[in-house]
Coordinates of C-alpha atoms and ligand atoms in Angstrom, one line a residue:
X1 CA 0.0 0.0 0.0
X2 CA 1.1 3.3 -0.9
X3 CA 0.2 6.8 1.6
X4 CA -0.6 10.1 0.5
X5 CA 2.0 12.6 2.9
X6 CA 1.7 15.6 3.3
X7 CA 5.2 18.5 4.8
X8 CA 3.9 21.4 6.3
X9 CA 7.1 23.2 6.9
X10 CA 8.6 21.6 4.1
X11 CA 11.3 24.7 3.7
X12 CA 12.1 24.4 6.5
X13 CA 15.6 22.8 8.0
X14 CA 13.2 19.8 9.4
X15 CA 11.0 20.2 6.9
X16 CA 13.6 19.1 4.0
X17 CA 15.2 16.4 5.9
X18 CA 11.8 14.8 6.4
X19 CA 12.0 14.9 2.3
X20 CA 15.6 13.3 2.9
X21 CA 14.4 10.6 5.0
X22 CA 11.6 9.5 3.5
X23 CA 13.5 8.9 0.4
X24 CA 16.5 6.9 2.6
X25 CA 14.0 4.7 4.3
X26 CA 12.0 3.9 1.0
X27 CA 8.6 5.2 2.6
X28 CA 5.8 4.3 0.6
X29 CA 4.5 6.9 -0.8
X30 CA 2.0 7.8 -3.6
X31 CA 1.4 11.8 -3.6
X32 CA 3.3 14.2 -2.0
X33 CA 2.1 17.4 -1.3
X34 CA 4.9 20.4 -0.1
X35 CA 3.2 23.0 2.0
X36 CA 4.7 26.3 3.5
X37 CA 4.0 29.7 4.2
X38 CA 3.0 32.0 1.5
X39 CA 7.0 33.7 1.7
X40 CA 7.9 30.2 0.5
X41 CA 5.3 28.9 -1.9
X42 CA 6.2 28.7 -5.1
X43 CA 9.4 27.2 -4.1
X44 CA 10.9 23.8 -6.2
X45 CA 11.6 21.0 -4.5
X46 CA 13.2 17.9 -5.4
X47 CA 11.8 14.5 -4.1
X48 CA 12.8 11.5 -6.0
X49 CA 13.9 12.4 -9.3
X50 CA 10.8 14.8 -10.0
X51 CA 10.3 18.3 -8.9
X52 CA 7.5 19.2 -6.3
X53 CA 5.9 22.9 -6.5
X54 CA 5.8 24.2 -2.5
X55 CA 2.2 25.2 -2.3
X56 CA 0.6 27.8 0.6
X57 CA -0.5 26.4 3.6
X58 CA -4.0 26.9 4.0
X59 CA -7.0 25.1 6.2
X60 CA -8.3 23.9 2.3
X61 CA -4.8 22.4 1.6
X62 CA -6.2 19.3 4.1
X63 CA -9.2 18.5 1.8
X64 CA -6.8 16.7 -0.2
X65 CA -7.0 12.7 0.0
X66 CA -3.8 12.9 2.4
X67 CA -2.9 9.7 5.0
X68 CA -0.8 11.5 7.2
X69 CA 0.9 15.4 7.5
X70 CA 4.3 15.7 9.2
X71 CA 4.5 19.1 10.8
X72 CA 7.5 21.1 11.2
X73 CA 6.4 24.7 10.9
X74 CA 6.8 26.4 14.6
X75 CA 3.9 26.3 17.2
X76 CA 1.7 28.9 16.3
X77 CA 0.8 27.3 12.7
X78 CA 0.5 23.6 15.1
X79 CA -2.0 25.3 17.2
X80 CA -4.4 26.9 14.7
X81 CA -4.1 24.0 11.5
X82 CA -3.3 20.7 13.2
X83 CA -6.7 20.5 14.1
X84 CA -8.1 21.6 10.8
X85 CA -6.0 18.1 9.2
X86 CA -7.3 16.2 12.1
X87 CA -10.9 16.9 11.7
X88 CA -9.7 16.1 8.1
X89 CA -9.0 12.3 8.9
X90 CA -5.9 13.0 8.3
X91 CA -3.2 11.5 10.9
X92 CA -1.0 14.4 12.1
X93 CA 2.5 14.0 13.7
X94 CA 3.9 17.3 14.5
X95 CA 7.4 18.7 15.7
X96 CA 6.8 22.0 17.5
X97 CA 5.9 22.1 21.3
X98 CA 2.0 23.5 20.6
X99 CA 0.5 19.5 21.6
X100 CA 3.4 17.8 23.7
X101 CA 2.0 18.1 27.0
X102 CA -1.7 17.7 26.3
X103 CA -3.1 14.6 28.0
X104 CA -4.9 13.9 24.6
X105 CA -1.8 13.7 22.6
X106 CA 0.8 11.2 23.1
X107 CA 4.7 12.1 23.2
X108 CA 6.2 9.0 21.0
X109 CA 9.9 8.1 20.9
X110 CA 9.5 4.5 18.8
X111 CA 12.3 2.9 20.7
X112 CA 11.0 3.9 24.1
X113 CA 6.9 4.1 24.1
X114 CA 5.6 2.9 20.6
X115 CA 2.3 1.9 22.9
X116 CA 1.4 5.2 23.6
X117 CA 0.3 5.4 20.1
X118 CA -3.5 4.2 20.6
X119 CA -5.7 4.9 17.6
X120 CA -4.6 9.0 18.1
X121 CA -5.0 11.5 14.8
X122 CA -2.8 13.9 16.3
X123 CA 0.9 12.5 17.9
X124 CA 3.6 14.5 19.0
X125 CA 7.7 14.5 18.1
X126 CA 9.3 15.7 21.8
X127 CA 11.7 18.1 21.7
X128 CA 15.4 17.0 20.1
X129 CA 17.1 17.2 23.4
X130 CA 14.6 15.1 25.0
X131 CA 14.4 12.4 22.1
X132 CA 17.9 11.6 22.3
X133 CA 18.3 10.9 26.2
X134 CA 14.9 9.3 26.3
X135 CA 16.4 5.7 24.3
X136 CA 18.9 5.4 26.8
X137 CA 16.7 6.5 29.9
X138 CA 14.4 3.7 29.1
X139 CA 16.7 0.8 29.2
X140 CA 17.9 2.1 32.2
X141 CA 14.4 2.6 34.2
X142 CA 13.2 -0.9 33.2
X143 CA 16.6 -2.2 34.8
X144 CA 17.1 0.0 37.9
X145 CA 14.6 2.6 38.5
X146 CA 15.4 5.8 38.1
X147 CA 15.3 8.4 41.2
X148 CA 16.6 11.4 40.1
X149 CA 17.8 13.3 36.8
X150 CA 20.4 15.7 36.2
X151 CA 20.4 17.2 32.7
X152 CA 23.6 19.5 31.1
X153 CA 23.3 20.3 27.9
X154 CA 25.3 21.8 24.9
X155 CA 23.2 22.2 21.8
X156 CA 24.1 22.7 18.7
X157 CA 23.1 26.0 16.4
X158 CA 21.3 23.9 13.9
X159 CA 18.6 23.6 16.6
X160 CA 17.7 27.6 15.9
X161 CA 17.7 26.6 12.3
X162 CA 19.2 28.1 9.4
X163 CA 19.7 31.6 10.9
X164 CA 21.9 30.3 14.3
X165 CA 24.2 28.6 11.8
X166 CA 24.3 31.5 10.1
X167 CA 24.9 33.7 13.3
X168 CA 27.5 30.8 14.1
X169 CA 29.8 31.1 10.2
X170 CA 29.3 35.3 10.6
X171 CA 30.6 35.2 14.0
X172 CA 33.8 32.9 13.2
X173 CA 34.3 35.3 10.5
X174 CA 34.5 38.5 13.0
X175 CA 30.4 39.5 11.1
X176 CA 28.4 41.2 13.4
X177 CA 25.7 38.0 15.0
X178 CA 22.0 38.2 14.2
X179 CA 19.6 36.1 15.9
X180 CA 20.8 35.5 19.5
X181 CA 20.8 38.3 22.5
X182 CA 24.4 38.4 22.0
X183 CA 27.8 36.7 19.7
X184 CA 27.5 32.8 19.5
X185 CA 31.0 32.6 18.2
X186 CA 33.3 31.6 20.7
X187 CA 30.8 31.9 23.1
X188 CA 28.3 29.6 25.8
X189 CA 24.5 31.2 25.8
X190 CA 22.9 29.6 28.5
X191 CA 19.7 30.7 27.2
X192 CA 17.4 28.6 24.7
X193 CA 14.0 29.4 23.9
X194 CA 12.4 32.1 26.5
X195 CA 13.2 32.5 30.4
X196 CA 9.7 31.7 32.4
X197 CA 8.9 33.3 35.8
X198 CA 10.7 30.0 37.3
X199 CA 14.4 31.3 36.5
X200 CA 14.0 28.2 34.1
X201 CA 13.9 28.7 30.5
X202 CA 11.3 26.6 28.1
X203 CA 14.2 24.4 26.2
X204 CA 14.6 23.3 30.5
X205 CA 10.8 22.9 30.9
X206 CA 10.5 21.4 28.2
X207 CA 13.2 18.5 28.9
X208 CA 11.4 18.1 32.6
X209 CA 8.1 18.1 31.5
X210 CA 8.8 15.9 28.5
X211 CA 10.9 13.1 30.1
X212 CA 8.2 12.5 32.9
X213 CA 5.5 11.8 30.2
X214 CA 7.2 9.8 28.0
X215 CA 8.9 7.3 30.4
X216 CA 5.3 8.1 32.9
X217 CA 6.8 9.0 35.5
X218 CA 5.0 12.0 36.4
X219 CA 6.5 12.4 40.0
X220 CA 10.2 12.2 38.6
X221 CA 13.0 13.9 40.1
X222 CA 14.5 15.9 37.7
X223 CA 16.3 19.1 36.8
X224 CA 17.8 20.6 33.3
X225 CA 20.3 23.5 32.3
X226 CA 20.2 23.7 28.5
X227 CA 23.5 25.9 26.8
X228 CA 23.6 26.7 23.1
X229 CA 27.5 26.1 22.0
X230 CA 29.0 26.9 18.8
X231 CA 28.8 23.5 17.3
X232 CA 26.8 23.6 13.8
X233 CA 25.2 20.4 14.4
X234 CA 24.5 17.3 16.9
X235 CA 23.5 18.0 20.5
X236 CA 25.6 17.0 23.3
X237 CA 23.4 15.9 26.9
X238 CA 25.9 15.8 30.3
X239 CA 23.2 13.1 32.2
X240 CA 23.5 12.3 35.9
X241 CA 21.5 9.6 36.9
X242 CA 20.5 8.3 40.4
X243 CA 18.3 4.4 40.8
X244 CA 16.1 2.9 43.4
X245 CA 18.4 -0.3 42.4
X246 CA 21.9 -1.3 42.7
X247 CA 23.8 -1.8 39.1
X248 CA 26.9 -3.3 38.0
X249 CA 28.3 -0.9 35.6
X250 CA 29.7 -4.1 33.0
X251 CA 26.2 -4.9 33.1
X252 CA 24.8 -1.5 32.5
X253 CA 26.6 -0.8 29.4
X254 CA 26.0 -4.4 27.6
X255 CA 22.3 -3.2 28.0
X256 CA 22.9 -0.2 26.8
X257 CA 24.9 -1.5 23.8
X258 CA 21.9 -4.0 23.0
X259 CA 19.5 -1.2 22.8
X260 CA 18.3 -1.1 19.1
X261 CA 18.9 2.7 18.4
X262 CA 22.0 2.9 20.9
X263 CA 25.7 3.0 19.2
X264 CA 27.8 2.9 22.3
X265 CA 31.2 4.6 22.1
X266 CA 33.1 3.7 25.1
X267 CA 36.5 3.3 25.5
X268 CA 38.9 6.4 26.9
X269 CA 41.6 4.7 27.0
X270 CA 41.3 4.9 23.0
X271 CA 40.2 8.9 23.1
X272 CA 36.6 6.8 22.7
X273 CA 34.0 9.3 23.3
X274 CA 30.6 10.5 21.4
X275 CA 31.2 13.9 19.6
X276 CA 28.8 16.1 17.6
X277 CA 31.0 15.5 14.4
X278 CA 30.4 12.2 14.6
X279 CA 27.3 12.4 15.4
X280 CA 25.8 14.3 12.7
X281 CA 23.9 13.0 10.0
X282 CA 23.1 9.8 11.6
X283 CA 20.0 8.5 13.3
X284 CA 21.5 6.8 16.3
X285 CA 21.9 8.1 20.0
X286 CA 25.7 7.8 21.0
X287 CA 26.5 7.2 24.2
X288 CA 29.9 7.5 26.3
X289 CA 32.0 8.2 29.3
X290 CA 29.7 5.9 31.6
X291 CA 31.0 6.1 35.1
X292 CA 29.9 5.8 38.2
X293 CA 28.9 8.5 40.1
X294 CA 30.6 8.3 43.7
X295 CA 28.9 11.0 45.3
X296 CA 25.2 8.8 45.6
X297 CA 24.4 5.2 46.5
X298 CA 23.6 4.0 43.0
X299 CA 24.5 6.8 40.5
X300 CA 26.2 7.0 37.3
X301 CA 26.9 9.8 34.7
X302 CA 26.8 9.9 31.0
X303 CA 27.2 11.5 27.6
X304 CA 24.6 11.2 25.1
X305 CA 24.9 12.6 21.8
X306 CA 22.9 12.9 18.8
X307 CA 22.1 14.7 15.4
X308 CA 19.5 17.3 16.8
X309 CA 17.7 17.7 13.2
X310 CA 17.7 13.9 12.0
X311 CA 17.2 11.6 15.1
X312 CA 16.1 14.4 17.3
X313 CA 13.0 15.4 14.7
X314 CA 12.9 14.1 11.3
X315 CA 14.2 10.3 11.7
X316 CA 12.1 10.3 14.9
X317 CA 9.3 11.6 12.9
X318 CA 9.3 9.4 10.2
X319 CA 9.8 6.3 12.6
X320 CA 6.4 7.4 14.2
X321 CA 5.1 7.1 10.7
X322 CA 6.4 3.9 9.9
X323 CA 4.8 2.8 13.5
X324 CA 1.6 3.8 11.8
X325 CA 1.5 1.8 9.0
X326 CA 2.5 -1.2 10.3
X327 CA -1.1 -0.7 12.4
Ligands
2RA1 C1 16.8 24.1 20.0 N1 15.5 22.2 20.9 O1 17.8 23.3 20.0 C2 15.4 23.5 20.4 C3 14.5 23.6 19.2 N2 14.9 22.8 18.1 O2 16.8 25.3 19.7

């Protein structure tokens, strides 16, 4: 069988890897229909040998015969047209925070909670950050319980899109920076998406709020600094873990390394350690530099790293859509 799909967002730097992952994994589809906003209509767009026309987003664009609609195109847009597909028929699996958190909508990461997925028109990708520490998270609750969480992150530019990579080249190069409150280059900006009344900004919320509802464990201790760093690509997650179980670390990592989705990289005695570079443009989660945290009963730290716009939303998106259709 063959599914009508429709990219809303498809411009965008999500939005065209979506394009680029469908085509990798052979997804079966029969039309394809490229929607954006009306800056971007009009737009040519290259999907398997032939050439797509990017049309204009509007609530009318859904009463096309479409299966499902990958959304990529900022919260707002989520808000006010996921709905419209929905009441459509049409299966919507959307990227931006607008629907994360609702009770209605389940938070999917297919290696973690595929069975959150019950017969649901409208599913939600988590936030990149979140995706990536959420594979190993899981193996490790099943085995030992987790207590407490202690997130550090350093996330890449390409998470801001187009325009903090842009900030990030301009700012090697001595240009004046654009997008962020001040230079990237060279630079730590412990600041991602807005500050909140907490002291805590959304991107930290986000990663609280998230990882309790996917691995349901709403009571969860847990606590999150997020930093954008000038690395183009790949986000980097510092994770301190505590468990309601004793582990034996040997034991620990062979899980780890026999998770489906997990590369481990392991070995420091060999400089063995996940990086962005090596991270980017793959759709695994690496993870290194497991030790044992001496300071607690049963703690350990980690380093998780991953490529922010393929496994951490388009890859991740897709996978949901492959869940789908194996229904
Ligand atoms: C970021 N996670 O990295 C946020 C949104 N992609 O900017």
């Amino acid at each position: 069988k063959k599914y009508n799909i429709a990219i809303v967002g498809a411009t965008g730097m999500v939005g065209r890897t979506f394009l680029k992952v469908l085509e990798e994994r052979n997804f079966p589809i029969d039309n394809l229909y490229l929607l954006a906003s009306s800056r971007s209509c009009g737009t040519k767009i290259n999907f398997k040998n032939k050439t797509y026309i990017v049309e204009e987003l509007k609530p009318e664009s859904f009463s096309k015969k479409i299966d499902i609609a990958l959304f990529s195109a900022g919260g707002d847009l989520s808000r006010e047209m996921a709905p419209v597909a929905v009441s459509c028929g049409i299966t919507v699996i959307d990227n931006s925070s607008a629907w994360r958190m609702d009770p209605a909508v389940p938070l999917v990461v297919p290696e973690v909670n595929p069975e959150a997925i019950k017969d649901n028109l409208l599913i939600a990708n988590p936030n990149c950050s979140t995706i990536q520490v959420a594979v190993p998270l899981k193996v490790l609750d099943d085995l030992y319980g987790i207590k407490r969480v202690i997130y550090s992150t350093y996330q890449a530019v390409s998470g801001s899109g187009v325009a903090g990579v842009e900030d990030l080249k301009n700012g090697i190069e001595g240009k004046e920076p654009s997008n962020y409150p001040y230079p990237i280059a060279f630079n730590c900006l412990p600041h991602i998406d807005d500050f909140t009344e907490s002291g805590y900004t959304k991107e930290e919320l986000k990663m609280i709020d998230e990882t309790r509802k996917i691995l349901n464990k709403p009571e969860l201790a847990i606590t999150s600094t997020c930093v954008r760093v000038p690395v183009e690509n790949g986000h980097s997650v510092s994770v301190n873990l505590e468990f309601e179980k004793e582990f034996d670390l040997s034991e620990l990592k062979e899980a780890l390394k026999n998770k489906e989705g997990i590369v481990l990289q392991d070995d420091v005695k060999n400089n063995i350690y996940p990086m962005p570079i090596n991270a980017s443009g793959f759709d695994e989660v690496f993870v290194g530099r497991i030790r044992r945290d001496y300071s607690v009963k049963n703690g350990i730290n980690l380093w998780v790293v991953a490529d922010n716009i393929r496994k951490g939303a388009a890859t991740n998106t897709v996978q949901i859509a492959e869940l789908l259709i194996k229904k």
